[in-house]
PDB file of C-alpha atoms in Angstrom:
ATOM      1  CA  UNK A   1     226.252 221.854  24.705  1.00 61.00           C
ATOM      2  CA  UNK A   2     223.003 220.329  23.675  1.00 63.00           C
ATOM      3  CA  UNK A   3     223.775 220.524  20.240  1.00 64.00           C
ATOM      4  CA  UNK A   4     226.752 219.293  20.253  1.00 65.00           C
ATOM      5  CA  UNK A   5     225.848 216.125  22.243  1.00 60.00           C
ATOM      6  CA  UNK A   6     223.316 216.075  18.928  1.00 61.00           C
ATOM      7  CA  UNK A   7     225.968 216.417  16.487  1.00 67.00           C
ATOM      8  CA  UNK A   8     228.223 213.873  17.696  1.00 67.00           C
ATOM      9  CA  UNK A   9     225.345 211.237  17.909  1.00 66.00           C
ATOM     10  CA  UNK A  10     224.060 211.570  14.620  1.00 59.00           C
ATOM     11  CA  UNK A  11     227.629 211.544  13.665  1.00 58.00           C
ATOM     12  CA  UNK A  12     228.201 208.217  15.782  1.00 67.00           C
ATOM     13  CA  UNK A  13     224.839 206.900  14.474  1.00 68.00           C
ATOM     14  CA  UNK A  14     225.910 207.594  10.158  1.00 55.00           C
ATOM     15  CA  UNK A  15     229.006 206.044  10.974  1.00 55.00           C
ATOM     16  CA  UNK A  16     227.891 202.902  12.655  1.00 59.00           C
ATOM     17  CA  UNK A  17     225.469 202.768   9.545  1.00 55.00           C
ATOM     18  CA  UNK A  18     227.780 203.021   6.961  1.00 56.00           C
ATOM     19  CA  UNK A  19     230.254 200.402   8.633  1.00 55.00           C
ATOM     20  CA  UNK A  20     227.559 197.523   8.793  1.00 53.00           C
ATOM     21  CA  UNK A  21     226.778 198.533   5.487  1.00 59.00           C
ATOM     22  CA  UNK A  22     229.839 198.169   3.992  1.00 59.00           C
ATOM     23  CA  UNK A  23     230.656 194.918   5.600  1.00 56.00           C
ATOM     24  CA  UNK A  24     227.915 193.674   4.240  1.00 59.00           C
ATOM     25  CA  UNK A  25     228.709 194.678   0.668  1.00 56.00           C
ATOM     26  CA  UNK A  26     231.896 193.240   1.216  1.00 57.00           C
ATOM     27  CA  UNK A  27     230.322 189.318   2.399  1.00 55.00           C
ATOM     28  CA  UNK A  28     227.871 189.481  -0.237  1.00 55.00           C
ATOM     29  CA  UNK A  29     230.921 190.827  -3.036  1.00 58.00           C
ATOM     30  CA  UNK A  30     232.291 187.195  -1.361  1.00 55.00           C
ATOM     31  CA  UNK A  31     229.127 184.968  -1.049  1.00 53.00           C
ATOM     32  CA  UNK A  32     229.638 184.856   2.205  1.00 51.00           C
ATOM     33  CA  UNK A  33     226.783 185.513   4.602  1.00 49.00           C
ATOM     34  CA  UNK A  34     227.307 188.356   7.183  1.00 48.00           C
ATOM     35  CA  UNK A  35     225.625 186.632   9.729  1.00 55.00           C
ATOM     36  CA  UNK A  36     226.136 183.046   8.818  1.00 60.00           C
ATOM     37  CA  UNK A  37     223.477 180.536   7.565  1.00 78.00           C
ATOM     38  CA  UNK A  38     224.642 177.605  10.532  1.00 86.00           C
ATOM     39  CA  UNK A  39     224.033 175.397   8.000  1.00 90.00           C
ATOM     40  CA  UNK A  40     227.788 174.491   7.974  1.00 93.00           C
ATOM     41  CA  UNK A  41     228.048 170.998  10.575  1.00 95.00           C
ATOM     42  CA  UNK A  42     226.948 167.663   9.912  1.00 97.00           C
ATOM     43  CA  UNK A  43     227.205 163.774  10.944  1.00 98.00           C
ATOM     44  CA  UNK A  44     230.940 162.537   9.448  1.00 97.00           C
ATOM     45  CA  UNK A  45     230.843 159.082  11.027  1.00 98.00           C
ATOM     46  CA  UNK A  46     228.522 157.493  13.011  1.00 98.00           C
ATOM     47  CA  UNK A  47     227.595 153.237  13.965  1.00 98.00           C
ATOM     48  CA  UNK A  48     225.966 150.748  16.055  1.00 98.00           C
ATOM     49  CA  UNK A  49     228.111 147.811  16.645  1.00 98.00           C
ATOM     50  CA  UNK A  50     228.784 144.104  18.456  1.00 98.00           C
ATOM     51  CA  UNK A  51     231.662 142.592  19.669  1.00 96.00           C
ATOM     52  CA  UNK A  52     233.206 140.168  21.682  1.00 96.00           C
ATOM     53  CA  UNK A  53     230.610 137.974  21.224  1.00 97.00           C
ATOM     54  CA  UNK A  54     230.563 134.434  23.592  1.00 97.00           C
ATOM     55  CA  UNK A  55     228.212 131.861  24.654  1.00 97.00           C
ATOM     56  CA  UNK A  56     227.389 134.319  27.892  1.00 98.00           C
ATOM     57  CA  UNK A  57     227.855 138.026  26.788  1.00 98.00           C
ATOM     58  CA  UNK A  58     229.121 140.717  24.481  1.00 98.00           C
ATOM     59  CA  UNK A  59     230.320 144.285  24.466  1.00 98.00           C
ATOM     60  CA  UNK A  60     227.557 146.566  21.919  1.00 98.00           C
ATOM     61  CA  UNK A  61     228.455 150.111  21.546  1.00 98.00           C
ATOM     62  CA  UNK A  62     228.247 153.161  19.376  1.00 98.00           C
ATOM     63  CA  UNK A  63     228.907 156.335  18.592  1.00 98.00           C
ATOM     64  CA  UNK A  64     228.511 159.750  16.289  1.00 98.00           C
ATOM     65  CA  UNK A  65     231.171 162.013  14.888  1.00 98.00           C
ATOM     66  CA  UNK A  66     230.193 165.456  13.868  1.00 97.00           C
ATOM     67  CA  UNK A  67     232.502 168.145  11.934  1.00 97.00           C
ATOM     68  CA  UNK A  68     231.605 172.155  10.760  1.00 95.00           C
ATOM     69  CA  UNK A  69     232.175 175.640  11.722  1.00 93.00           C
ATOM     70  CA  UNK A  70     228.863 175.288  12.527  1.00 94.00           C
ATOM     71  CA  UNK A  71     228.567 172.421  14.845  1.00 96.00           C
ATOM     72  CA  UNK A  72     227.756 172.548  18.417  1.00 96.00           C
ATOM     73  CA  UNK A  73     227.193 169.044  19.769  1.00 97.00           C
ATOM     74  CA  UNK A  74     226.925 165.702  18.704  1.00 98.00           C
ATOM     75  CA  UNK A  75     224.963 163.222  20.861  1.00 98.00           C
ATOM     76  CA  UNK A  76     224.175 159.179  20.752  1.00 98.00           C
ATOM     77  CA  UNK A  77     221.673 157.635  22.699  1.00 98.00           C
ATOM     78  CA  UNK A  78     220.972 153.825  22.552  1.00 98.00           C
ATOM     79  CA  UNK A  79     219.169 150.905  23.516  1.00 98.00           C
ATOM     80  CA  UNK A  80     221.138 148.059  24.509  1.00 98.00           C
ATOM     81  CA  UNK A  81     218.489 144.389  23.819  1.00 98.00           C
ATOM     82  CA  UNK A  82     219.640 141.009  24.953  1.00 98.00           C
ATOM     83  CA  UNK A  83     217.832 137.876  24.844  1.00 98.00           C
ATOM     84  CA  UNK A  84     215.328 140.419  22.955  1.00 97.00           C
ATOM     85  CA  UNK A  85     214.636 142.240  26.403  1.00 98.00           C
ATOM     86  CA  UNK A  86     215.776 145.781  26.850  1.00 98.00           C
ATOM     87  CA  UNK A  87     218.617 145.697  29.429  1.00 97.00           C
ATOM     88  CA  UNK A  88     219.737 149.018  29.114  1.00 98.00           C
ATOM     89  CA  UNK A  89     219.571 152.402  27.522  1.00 98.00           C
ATOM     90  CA  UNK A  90     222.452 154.906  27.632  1.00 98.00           C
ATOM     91  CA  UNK A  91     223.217 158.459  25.716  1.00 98.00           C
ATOM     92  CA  UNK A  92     226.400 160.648  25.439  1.00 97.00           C
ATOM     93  CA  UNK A  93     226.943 164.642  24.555  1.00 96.00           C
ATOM     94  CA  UNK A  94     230.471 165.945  23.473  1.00 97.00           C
ATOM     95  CA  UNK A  95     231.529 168.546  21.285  1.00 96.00           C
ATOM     96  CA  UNK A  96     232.452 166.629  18.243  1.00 97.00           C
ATOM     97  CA  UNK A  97     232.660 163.216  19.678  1.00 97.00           C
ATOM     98  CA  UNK A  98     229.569 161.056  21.936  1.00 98.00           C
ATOM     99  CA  UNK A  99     230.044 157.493  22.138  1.00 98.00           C
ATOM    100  CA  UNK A 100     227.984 154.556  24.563  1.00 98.00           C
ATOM    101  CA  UNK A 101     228.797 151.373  25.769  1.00 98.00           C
ATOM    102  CA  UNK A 102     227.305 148.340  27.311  1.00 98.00           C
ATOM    103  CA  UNK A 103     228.423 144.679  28.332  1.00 98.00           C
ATOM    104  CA  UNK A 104     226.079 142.212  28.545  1.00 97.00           C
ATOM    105  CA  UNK A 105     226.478 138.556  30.625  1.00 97.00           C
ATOM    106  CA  UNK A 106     223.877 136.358  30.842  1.00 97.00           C
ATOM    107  CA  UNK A 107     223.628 132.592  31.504  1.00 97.00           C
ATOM    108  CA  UNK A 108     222.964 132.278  27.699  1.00 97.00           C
ATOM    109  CA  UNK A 109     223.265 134.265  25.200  1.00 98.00           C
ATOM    110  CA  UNK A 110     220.605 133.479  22.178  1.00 98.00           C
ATOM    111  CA  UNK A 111     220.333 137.184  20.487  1.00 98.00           C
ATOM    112  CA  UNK A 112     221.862 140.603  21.132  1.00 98.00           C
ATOM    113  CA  UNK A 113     220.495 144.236  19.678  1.00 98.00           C
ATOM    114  CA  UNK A 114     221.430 147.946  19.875  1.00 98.00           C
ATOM    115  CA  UNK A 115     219.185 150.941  18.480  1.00 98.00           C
ATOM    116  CA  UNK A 116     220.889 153.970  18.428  1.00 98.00           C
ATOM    117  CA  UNK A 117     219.947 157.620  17.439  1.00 98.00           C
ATOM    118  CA  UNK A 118     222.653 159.594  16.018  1.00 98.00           C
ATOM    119  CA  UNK A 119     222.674 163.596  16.505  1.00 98.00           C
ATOM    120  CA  UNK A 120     224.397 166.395  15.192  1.00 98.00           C
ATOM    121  CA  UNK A 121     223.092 170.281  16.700  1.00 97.00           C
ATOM    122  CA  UNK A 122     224.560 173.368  15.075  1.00 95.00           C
ATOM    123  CA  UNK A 123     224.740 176.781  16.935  1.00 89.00           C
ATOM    124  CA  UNK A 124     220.872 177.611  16.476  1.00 90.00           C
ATOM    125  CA  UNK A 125     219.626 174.468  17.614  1.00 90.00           C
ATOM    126  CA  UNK A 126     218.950 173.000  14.503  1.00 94.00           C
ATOM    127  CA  UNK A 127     219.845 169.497  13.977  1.00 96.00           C
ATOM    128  CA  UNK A 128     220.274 166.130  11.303  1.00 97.00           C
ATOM    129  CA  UNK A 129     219.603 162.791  12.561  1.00 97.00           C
ATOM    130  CA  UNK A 130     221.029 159.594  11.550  1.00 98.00           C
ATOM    131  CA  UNK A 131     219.980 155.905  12.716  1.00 98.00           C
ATOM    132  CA  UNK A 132     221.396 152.452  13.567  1.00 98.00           C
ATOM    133  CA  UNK A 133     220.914 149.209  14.346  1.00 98.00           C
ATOM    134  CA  UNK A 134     223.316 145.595  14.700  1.00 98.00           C
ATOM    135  CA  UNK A 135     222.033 142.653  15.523  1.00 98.00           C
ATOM    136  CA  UNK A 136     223.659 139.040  16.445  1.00 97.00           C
ATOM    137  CA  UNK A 137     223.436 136.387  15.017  1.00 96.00           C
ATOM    138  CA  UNK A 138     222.519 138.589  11.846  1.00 88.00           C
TER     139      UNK A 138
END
């Protein structure tokens, strides 16, 4: 009985070797990696923007777009400036889509500014980082 139980787990062991082994010959006959590299996601689209603008507010926003087999998450976050103090700061997470908005009314507007931070996280954790900024008047 004992060897038997030994037989068959050798047996279970060599075959299990030789199937990893061979689907690894095959992704590398391919150029494909047989664990994948994560390296495919990235930031498509991404922007920091004013609108709306009047004598007493305006609407700033943004947002990043991510794509990839790879991709996880995209996030924004942003600072929202008017009348060059910071009025409010605001971030967003989605799959493949984060966006952040803000309306500002003040007595008088003079100047209006958004920072953002634009993120895109693949499934390791790894991630590329983009920037913006608008400003008004420009």
């Amino acid at each position: 009985m004992k060897k038997g139980l030994a037989r068959i787990t050798a047996l279970s062991t060599v075959l299990g070797v030789l199937a990893l082994s061979t689907s690894i010959a095959i992704a590398a006959e391919n150029n494909v990696a047989p664990l994948g590299t994560a390296d495919d996601y990235e930031i498509t689209l991404y922007k920091s923007n004013i609108h709306d603008v009047t004598d007493t507010s305006a609407y700033l926003w943004s947002y990043t777009e991510g794509a990839g087999k790879d991709l996880e998450k995209v996030r924004v976050y942003s600072y929202f400036y008017v009348n060059g103090n910071l009025k409010h700061q605001a971030g967003d997470n989605d799959a493949e889509y984060a966006s952040v908005d803000y309306e500002a009314n003040v007595t008088a507007l003079m100047k209006a500014r958004i920072t953002s931070s634009h993120y895109a996280y693949n499934r390791v954790g790894e991630k590329v980082t983009e920037t913006s900024e608008r400003e008004w008047p420009k």
